[in-house]
Every structure is written in structure tokens, then in C-alpha cells.
Tab-separated table of C-alpha atoms in Angstrom:
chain	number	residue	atom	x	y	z
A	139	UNK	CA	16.664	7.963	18.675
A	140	UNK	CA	17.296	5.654	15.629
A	141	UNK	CA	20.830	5.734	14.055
A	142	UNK	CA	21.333	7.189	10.110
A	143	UNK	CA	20.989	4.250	7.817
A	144	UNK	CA	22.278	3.703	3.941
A	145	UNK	CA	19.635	5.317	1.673
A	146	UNK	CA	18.433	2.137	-1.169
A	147	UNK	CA	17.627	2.663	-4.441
A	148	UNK	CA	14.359	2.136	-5.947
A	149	UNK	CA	15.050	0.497	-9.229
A	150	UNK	CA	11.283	-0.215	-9.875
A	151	UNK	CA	7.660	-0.273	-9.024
A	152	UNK	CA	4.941	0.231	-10.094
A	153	UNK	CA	0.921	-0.120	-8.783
A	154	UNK	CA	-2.406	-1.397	-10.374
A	155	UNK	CA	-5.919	0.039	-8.853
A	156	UNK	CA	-8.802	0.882	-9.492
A	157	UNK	CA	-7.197	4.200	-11.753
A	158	UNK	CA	-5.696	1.758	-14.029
A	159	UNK	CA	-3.381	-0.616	-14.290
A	160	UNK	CA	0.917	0.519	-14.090
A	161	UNK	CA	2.057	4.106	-13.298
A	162	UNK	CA	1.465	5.808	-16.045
A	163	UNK	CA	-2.374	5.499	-15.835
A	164	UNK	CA	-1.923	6.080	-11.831
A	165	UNK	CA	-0.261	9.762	-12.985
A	166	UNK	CA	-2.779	10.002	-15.179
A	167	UNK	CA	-5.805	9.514	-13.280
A	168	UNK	CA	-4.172	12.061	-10.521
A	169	UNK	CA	-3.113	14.452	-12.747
A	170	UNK	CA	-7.123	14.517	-14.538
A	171	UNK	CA	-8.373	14.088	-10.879
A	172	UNK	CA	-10.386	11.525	-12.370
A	173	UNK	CA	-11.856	8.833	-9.038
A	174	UNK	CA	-11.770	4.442	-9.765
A	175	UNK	CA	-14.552	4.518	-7.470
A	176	UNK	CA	-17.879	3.257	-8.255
A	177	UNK	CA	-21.117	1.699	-6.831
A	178	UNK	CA	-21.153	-1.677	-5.131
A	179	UNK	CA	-21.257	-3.966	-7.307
A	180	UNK	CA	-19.167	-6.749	-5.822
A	181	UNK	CA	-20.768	-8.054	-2.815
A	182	UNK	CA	-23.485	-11.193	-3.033
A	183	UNK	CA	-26.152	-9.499	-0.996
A	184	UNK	CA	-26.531	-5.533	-1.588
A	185	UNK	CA	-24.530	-3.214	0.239
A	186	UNK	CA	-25.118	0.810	-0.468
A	187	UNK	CA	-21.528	2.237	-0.504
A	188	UNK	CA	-18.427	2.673	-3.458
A	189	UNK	CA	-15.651	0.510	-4.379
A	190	UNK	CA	-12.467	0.674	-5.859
A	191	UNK	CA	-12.644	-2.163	-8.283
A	192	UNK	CA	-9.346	-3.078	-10.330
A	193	UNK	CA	-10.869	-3.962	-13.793
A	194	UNK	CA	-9.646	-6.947	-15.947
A	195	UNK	CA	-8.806	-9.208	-12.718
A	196	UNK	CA	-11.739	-11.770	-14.074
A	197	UNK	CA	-10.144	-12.489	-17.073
A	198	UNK	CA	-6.735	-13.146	-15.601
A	199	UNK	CA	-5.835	-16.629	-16.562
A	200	UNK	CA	-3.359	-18.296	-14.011
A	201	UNK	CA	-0.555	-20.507	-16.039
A	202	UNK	CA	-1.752	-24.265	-15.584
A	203	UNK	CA	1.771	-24.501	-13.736
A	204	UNK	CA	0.112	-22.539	-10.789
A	205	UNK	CA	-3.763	-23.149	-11.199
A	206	UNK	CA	-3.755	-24.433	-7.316
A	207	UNK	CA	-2.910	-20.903	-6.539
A	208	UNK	CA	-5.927	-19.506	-8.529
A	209	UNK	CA	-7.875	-17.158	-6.461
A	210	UNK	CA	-8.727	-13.054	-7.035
A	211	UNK	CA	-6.144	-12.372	-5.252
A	212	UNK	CA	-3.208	-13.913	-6.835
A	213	UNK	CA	-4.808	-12.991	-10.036
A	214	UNK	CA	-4.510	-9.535	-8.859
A	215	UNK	CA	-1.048	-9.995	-8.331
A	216	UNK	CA	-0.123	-11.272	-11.421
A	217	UNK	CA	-1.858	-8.489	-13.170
A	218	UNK	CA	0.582	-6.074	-10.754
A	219	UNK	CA	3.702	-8.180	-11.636
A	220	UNK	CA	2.986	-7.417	-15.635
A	221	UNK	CA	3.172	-3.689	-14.992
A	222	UNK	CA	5.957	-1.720	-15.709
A	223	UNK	CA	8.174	-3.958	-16.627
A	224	UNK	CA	8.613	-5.249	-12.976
A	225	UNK	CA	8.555	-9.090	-14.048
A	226	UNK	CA	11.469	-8.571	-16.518
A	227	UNK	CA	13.045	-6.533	-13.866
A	228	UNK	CA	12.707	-9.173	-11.286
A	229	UNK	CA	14.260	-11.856	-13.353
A	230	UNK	CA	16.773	-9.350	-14.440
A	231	UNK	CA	17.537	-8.579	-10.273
A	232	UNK	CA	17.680	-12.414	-9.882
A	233	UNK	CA	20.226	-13.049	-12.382
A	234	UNK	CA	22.770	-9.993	-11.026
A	235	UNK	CA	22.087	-11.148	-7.207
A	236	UNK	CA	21.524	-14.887	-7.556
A	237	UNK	CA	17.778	-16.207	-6.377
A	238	UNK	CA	19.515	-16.992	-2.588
A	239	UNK	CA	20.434	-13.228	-2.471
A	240	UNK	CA	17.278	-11.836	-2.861
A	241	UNK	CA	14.628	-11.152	-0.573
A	242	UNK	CA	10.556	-11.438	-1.146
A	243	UNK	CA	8.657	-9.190	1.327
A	244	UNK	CA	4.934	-9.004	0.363
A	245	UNK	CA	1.890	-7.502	2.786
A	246	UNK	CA	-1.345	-8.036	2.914
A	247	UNK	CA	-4.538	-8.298	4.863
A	248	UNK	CA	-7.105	-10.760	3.998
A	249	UNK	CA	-5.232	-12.609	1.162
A	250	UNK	CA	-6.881	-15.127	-0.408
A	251	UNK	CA	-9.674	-15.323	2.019
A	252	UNK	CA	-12.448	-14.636	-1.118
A	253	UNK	CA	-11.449	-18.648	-2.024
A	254	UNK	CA	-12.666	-19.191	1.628
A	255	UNK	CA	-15.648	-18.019	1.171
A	256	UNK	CA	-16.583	-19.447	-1.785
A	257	UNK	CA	-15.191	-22.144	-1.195
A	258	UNK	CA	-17.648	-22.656	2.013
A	259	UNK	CA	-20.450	-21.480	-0.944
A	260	UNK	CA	-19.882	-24.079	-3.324
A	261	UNK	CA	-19.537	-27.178	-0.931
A	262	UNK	CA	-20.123	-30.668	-1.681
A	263	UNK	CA	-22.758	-33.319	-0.796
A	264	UNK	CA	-20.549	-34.506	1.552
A	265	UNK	CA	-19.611	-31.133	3.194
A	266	UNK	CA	-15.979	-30.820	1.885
A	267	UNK	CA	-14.414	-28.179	-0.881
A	268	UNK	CA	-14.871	-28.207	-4.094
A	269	UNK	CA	-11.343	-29.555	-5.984
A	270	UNK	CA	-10.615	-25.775	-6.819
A	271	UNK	CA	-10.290	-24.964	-2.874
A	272	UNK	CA	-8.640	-28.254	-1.658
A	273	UNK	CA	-5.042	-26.882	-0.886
A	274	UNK	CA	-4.729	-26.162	2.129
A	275	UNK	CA	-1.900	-23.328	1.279
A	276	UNK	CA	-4.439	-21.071	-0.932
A	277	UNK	CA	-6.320	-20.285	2.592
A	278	UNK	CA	-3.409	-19.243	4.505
A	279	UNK	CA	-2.293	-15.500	4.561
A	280	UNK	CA	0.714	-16.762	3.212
A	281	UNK	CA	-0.760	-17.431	0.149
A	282	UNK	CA	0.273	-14.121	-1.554
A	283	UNK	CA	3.898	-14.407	-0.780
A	284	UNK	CA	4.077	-18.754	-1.813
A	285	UNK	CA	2.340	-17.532	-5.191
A	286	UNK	CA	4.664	-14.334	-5.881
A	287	UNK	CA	7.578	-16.792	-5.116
A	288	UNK	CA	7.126	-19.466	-7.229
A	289	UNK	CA	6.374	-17.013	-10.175
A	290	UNK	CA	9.390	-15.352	-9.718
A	291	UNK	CA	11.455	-17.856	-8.276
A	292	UNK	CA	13.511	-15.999	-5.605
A	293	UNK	CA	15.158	-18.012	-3.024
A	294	UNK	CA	16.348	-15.662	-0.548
A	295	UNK	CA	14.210	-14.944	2.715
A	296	UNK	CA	10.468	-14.853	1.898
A	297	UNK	CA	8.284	-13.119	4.858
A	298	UNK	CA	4.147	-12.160	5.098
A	299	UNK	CA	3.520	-9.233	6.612
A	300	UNK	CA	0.063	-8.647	7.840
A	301	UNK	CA	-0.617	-5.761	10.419
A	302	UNK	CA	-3.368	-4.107	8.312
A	303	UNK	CA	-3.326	-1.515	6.735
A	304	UNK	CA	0.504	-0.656	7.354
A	305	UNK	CA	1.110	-4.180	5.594
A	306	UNK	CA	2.569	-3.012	2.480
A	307	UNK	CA	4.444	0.177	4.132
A	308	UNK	CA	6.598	-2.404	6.839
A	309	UNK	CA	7.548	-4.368	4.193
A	310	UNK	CA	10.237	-1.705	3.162
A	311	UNK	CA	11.130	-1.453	7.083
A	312	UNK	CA	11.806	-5.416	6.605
A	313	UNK	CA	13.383	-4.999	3.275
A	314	UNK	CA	15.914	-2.469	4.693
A	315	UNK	CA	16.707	-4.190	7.556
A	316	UNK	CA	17.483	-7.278	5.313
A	317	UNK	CA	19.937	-5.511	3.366
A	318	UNK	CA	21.685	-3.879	5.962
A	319	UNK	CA	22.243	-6.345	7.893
A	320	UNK	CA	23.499	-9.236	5.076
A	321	UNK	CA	20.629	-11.327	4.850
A	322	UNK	CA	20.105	-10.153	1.456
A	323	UNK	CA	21.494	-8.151	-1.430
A	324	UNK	CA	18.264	-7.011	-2.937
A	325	UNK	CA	14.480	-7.088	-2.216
A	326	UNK	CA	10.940	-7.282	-4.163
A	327	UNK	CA	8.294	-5.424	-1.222
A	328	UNK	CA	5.003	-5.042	-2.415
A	329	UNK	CA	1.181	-5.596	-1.101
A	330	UNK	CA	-1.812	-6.710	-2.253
A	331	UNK	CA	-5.393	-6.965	-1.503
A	332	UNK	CA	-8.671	-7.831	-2.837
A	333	UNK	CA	-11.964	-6.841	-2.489
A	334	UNK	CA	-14.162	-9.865	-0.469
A	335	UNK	CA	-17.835	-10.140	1.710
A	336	UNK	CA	-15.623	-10.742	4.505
A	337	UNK	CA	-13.693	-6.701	4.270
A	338	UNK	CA	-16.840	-5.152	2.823
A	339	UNK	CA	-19.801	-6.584	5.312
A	340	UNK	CA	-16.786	-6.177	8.117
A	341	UNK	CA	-15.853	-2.827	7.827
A	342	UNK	CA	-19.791	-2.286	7.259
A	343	UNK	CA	-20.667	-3.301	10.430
A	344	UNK	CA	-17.944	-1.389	12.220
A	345	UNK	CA	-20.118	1.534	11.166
A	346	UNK	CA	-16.958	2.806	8.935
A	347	UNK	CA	-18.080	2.134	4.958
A	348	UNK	CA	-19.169	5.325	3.922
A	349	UNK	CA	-22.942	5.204	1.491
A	350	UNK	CA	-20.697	7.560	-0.329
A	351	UNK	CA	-17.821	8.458	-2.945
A	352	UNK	CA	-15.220	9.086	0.492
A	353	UNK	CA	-14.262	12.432	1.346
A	354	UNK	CA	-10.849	12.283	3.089
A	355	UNK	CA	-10.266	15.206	5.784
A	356	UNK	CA	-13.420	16.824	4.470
A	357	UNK	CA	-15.460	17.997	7.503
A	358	UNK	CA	-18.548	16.336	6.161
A	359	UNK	CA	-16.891	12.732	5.742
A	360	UNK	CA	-18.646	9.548	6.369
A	361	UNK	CA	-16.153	6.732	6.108
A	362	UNK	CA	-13.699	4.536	3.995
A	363	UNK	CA	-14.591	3.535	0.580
A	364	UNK	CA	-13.157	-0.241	0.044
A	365	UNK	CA	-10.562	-0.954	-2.716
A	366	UNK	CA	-8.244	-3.589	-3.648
A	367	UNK	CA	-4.972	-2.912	-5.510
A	368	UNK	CA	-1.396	-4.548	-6.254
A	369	UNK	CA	1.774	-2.964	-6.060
A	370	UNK	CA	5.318	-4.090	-6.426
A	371	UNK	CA	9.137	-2.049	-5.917
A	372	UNK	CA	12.458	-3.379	-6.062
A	373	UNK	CA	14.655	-2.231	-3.317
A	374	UNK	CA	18.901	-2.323	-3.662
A	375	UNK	CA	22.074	-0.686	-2.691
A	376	UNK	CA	22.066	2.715	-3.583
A	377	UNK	CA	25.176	2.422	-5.890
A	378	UNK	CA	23.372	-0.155	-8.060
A	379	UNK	CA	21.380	3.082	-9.575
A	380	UNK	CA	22.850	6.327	-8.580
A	381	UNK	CA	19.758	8.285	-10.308
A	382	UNK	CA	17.256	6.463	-8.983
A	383	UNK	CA	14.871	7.443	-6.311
A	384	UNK	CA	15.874	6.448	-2.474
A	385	UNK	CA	14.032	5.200	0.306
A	386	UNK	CA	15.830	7.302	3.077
A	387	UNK	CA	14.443	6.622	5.955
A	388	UNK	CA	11.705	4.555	7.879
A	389	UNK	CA	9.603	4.620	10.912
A	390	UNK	CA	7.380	2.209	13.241
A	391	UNK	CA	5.295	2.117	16.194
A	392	UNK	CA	2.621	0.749	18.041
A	393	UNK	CA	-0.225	3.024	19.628
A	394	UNK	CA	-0.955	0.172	22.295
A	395	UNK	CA	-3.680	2.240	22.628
A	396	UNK	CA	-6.993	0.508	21.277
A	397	UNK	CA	-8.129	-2.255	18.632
A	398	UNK	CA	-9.598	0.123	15.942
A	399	UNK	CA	-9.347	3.622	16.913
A	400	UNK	CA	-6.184	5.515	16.903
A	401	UNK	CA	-4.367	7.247	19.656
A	402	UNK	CA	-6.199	10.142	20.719
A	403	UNK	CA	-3.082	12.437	20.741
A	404	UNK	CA	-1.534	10.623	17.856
A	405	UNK	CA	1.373	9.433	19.877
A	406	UNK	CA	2.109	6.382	17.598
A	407	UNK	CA	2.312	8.630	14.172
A	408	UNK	CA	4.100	11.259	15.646
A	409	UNK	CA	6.771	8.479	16.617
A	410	UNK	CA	6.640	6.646	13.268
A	411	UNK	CA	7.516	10.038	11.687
A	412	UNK	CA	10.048	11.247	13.925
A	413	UNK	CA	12.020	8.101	13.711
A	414	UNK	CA	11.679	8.009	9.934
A	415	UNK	CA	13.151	11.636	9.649
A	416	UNK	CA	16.230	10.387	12.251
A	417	UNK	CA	16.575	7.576	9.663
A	418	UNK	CA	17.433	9.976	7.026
A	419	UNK	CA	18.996	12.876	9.162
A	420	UNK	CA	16.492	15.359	8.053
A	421	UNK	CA	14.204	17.460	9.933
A	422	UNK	CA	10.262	18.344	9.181
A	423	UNK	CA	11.429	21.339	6.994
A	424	UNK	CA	12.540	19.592	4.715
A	425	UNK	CA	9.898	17.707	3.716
A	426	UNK	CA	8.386	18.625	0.509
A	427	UNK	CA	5.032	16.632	0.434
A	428	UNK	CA	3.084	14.559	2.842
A	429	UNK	CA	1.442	10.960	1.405
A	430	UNK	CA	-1.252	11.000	4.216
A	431	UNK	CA	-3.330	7.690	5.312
A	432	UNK	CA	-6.197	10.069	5.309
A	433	UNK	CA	-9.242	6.937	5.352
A	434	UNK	CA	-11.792	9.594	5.433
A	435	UNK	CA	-12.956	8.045	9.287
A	436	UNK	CA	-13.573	11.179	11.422
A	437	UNK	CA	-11.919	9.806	14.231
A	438	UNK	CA	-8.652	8.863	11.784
A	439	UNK	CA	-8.621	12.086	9.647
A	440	UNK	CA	-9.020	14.243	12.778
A	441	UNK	CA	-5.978	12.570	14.770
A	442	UNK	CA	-3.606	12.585	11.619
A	443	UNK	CA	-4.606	15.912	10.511
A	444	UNK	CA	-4.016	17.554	13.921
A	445	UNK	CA	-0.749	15.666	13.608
A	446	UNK	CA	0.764	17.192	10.417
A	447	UNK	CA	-0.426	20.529	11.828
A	448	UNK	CA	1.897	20.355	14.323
A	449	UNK	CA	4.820	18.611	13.335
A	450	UNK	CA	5.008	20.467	9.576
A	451	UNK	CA	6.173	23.870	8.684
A	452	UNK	CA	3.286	25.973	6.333
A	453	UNK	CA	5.620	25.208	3.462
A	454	UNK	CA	4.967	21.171	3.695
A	455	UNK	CA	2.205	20.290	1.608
A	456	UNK	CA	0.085	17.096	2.553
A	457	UNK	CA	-2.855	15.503	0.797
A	458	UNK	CA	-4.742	11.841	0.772
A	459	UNK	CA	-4.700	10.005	-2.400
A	460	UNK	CA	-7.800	7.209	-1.429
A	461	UNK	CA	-10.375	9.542	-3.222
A	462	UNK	CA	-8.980	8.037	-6.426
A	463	UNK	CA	-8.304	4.374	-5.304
A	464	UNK	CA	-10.248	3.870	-2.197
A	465	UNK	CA	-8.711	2.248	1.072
A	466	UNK	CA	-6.863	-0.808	-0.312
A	467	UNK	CA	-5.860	-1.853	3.407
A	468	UNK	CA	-3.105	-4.073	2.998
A	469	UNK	CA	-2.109	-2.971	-0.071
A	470	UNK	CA	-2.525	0.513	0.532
A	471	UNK	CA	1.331	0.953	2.050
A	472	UNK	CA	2.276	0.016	-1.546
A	473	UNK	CA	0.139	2.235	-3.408
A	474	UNK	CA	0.408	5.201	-1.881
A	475	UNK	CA	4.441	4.487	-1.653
A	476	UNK	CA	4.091	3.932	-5.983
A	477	UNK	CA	1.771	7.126	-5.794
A	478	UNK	CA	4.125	9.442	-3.604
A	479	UNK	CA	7.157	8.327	-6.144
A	480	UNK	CA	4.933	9.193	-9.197
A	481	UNK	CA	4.076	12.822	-7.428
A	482	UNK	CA	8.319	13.122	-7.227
A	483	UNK	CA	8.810	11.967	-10.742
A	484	UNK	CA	5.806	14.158	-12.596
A	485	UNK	CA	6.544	17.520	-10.288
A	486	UNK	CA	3.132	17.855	-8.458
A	487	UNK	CA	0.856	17.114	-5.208
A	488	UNK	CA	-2.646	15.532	-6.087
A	489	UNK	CA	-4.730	17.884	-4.047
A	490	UNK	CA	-7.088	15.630	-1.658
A	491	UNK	CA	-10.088	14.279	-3.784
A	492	UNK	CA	-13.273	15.350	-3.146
A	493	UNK	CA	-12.062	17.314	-0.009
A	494	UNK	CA	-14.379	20.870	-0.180
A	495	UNK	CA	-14.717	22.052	3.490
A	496	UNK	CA	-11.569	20.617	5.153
A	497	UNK	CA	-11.896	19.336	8.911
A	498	UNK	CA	-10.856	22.029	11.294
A	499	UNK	CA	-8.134	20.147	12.336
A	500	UNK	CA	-6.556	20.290	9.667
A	501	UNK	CA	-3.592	22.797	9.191
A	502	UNK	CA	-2.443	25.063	6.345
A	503	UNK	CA	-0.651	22.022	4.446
A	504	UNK	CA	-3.677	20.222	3.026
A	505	UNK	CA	-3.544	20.673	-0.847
A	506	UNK	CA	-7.011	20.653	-1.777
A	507	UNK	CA	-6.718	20.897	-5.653
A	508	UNK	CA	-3.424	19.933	-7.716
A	509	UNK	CA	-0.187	21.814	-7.641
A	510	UNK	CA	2.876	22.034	-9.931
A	511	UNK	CA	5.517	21.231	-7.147
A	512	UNK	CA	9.285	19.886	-7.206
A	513	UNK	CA	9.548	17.440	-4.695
A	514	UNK	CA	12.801	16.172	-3.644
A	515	UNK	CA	11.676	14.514	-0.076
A	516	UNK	CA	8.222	13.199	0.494
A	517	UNK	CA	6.728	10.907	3.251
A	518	UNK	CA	4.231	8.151	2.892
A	519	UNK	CA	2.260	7.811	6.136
A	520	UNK	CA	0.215	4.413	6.898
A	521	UNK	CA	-1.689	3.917	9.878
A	522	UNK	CA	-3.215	0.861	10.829
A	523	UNK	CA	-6.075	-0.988	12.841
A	524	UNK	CA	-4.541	-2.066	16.388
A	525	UNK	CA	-2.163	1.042	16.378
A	526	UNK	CA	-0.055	-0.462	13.783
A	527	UNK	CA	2.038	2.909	11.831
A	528	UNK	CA	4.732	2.829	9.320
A	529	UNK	CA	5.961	6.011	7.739
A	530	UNK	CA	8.453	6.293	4.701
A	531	UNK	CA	10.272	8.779	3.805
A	532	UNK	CA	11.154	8.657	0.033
A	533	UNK	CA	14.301	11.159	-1.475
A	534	UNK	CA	14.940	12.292	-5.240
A	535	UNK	CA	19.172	11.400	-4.252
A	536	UNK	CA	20.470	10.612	-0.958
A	537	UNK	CA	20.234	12.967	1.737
A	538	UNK	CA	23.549	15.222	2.688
């Protein structure tokens, strides 16, 4: 069983999606239950099915000092990093810690893989890439990370995390670990992800892209609905902001069970969650809301609700929040993190989005419409393709 650790302070973050752009139209958007998604309109041949589509990433304008990084994708993140004041934060971290003390931990899935495809649409007569697509950097899933570094200009260890959709959720794991153990004084975790043929026609032919708005734990669901999002925090000690909110504990595991589909039982979750409660020292009862992963895949929605059922008191309430932002895979860790802090700091639990007839696995936490709620501990489940999970566990102060 994992050992207590320090709880860190969360001295910023903040999340851009298909809602809106920053927290405050996130909250918003929850609080109205009001969904991003929309019809397909993204793809170069038609596909029937709903996206979460960030708007305004087209008209992002990459500084001339970083053009070679131009791609949706790193336009996406600098939209993310102009949110909430987490730029000026970052260069405000970097001047207290010093660049070397401060660690970059960024997840994603595909990255900038949209260049590679059009970059394979637009080639020349001689079969190479147009100028736009010639470094060899933008096409590597480090891309995200390299891009976010030189705009920032931290110095400290710099690490890609790409395990699917629990991208953006290990990158806190990382983060801690960094601190603890004196490799850094500070970190920047984040995600992002952008919407491309390559995730849309993929998932399609999976059979997993719902033709519809998705319906997480409904009994009646058909699939995901794709989004892309960005989403930044700054991790430190927890005496560098005693009111801000903690990250108290953290779990991972790996199903080993299957490439796509998730451990029958739910063996991997339940361990992600178990450890991330020994993290903190706190037991189920004590959590006050549960961030689920809740895709809106029968076979994912049934494991992870029959999960919470078991392992969470009546009192625990649980909802999904990718009826508002769609699945952003790797960058869904990040949101849903931003989104569980947002519940803490406004006093309620979004209610699953267009959930009507819940699954009958699910147990008597699921919040189907909003609720007025004070939430002092809340966990922020993400369970990835391969059997990758991640849970965080997220405190209003540190745990006693």
C-alpha cells in the first residue's frame, strides 16, 4: 500500500473547450447545463456524429518567433496558456523558482499529427512537404511539450506523456513525484489535444463515435463524442499558498487486461483509486464528489459505474462532465481535473449531461441534474485505452 505523501498546492489552472475558453465560462456552461457539442463539421469527408470544437483556434496567430511550431494543436495551446492568467503566472513561478527549478509535464495523444496529415495532402511535385511541414520536430508527439517550453522558457525537466486518455491525469503523478523527490521545486502539468481525420475516422471505425449528442451512463448510450481541449495547472509546495486547493493524493495502474476494452471487473480503477485514497490517508467516505471518465461506451460506463457502486458510500456523489466537452482523450485528464476544482470552488456537482435512464449498473451516487454541494475532497477518475488509469484526488486544505 502506497506511503502518505506532502499534499501540493494548486496555484493555478485553468481549461479551454468547447464550453468556452478559461474557467469562468467552464462554470458557466456547467452551471446553465448548456453542451459545446455540435455536428461534424471538421472532418474532410462526412462523418454523421458531434464534436466538441474549441472556437477561435483558426484565428490564433503563432508569434513569427515560433511559426515552425504552427499547427492546431499548438495553437490550441497557446489559446489555453492566455487563460486565466496562467502565462503571467508561469513567468511569475519562473522568476521565484529559477527556469532550472521548474518542471514542464504536458500529455497528450495525437499531438500535432493534423500537420501530418495535411502535410501528406498538400505535397509537392516532387513528393516532399510543403515548407510549412518540413521540421521534423512538429510531427513528433513531443511537439506539444518543445512548443509549451520555448514559450515559457522553463528549464527544469521537460517530459511527454502519452498513454491516452489518462495523458493529462499522470502528468500530476509525474509532477508530484518530481517535487518530492528534488528534481524540481515547482511544475506546469497540463494536456492538450486536437480534433484530426486520424482520432475521428479512428475511433469511427472502432465502432465507438456515437451518430449522437453522447449520453454518458445513460442506458441508451451509443458512444464517445470527440473533442479537443487545452488545459494548464501549476503545481508547488503546499506552503507556497496555504489557501489554495491541494492535490492530495494520486493513483496508477495498468489493467494488462486488453488493448481497448477495460477490465471486466474493473480491477485496474479500483487500484488507481485505492492507492490515490492511501496517498492522502483518507478513506471512500470521505469523498465528497466523483469526476468520472464516464466516455458514454457501454462497455466503459458499465465497468466504472459498477465500480463507484461498490467502492462509494450513498453519500458520494459522482457524475461525467463529457456531455458538455466531449471526450478530449489526451487532454481530458486536464479538463476534468480544471472541471472537478471549479465544482470545489463554485459549491456544486454538474449532474451527468444528457443522462435520463441511467445504466443499471449504476449505483445511488450518479447526480443526474445539478446540486448545490460543498465539496472539500473530490476525485478525478481517467481511464485509458490499453488499461492505462490515473485517479486524483483533489482537497479544499490538506488532509488531517
Amino acid at each position: 500500500m502506497p506511503q502518505r505523501i506532502p499534499a501540493l498546492a494548486i496555484t493555478a489552472y485553468t481549461a479551454t473547450s468547447a464550453v468556452g475558453h478559461g474557467t469562468s465560462a467552464l462554470a458557466q456552461a456547467l452551471k446553465d447545463r448548456r453542451s459545446g457539442l455540435t455536428p461534424n463539421d471538421f472532418t474532410t469527408t462526412a462523418l454523421a456524429c458531434w464534436i466538441g470544437r474549441v472556437e477561435g483556434v483558426e484565428a490564433v496567430a503563432i508569434p513569427p518567433q515560433w511559426a515552425h511550431w504552427d499547427c492546431r494543436n499548438n495553437r490550441l495551446a497557446w489559446l489555453g496558456l492566455h487563460q486565466d492568467g496562467l502565462r503571467d503566472a508561469c513567468t511569475d513561478l519562473l522568476r521565484r523558482h529559477g527556469a532550472r527549478r521548474v518542471a514542464l509535464v504536458l500529455g497528450t495523444s495525437t499531438a500535432s499529427i493534423g500537420a501530418t496529415e495535411a502535410g501528406y495532402r498538400t505535397l509537392d511535385a516532387q513528393g516532399a512537404f510543403a515548407p510549412a511541414f518540413r521540421d521534423p520536430m512538429l510531427h513528433t508527439p513531443h511537439s506539444l511539450a518543445a512548443f509549451v517550453q520555448a514559450v515559457l522558457g522553463t528549464r527544469g525537466p521537460v517530459a511527454t506523456v502519452a498513454t491516452a486518455c489518462s495523458s493529462s491525469a499522470k502528468v500530476f503523478a509525474q509532477a508530484e513525484r518530481l517535487i518530492r523527490l528534488g528534481w524540481a521545486d515547482a511544475a506546469i502539468v497540463g494536456g492538450v489535444d486536437t480534433l484530426c481525420d486520424s482520432v475521428l475516422f479512428g475511433f469511427n471505425a472502432l465502432q465507438l463515435v456515437s451518430p449522437d449528442p453522447c449520453r454518458p451512463f445513460d442506458a441508451a448510450r451509443s458512444g464517445i463524442s470527440i473533442g479537443e481541449a487545452a488545459g494548464f495547472a501549476i503545481l508547488e509546495r503546499a506552503d507556497a499558498a496555504p489557501s489554495a486547493p491541494r492535490l492530495i493524493g494520486w493513483g496508477e495502474s495498468s489493467d494488462a487486461h486488453h488493448m481497448s476494452s477495460p477490465h471486466p471487473e474493473g480491477l485496474g480503477a479500483r487500484l488507481a483509486i485505492t492507492d490515490a485514497l492511501a496517498r492522502a490517508g483518507l478513506g471512500t467516505e470521505q469523498v465528497d464528489y466523483v469526476n468520472m471518465h464516464g466516455t458514454a461506451t457501454p462497455a466503459n460506463d458499465a465497468v466504472e459505474a459498477a465500480v463507484v457502486a461498490a467502492m462509494f458510500p450513498a453519500t458520494t456523489r459522482a457524475s461525467s462532465t463529457k456531455g458538455w466537452t466531449g471526450h478530449a482523450l489526451g487532454a481530458a485528464g486536464i479538463v476534468e481535473a480544471v472541471a472537478t476544482l471549479t465544482a470545489m470552488r463554485e459549491g456544486f456537482v454538474p449532474g451527468s449531461l444528457h443522462c435520463t435512464h441511467p445504466d443499471r449498473a449504476c449505483g445511488p451516487q450518479l447526480a443526474l441534474g445539478n446540486e448545490t454541494r460543498d465539496i472539500q475532497v473530490a476525485l478525478s477518475n481517467s481511464f485509458g485505452f490499453g488499461g492505462n488509469n490515473a485517479a486524483l484526488l483533489f482537497g479544499q486544505g490538506d488532509p488531517a
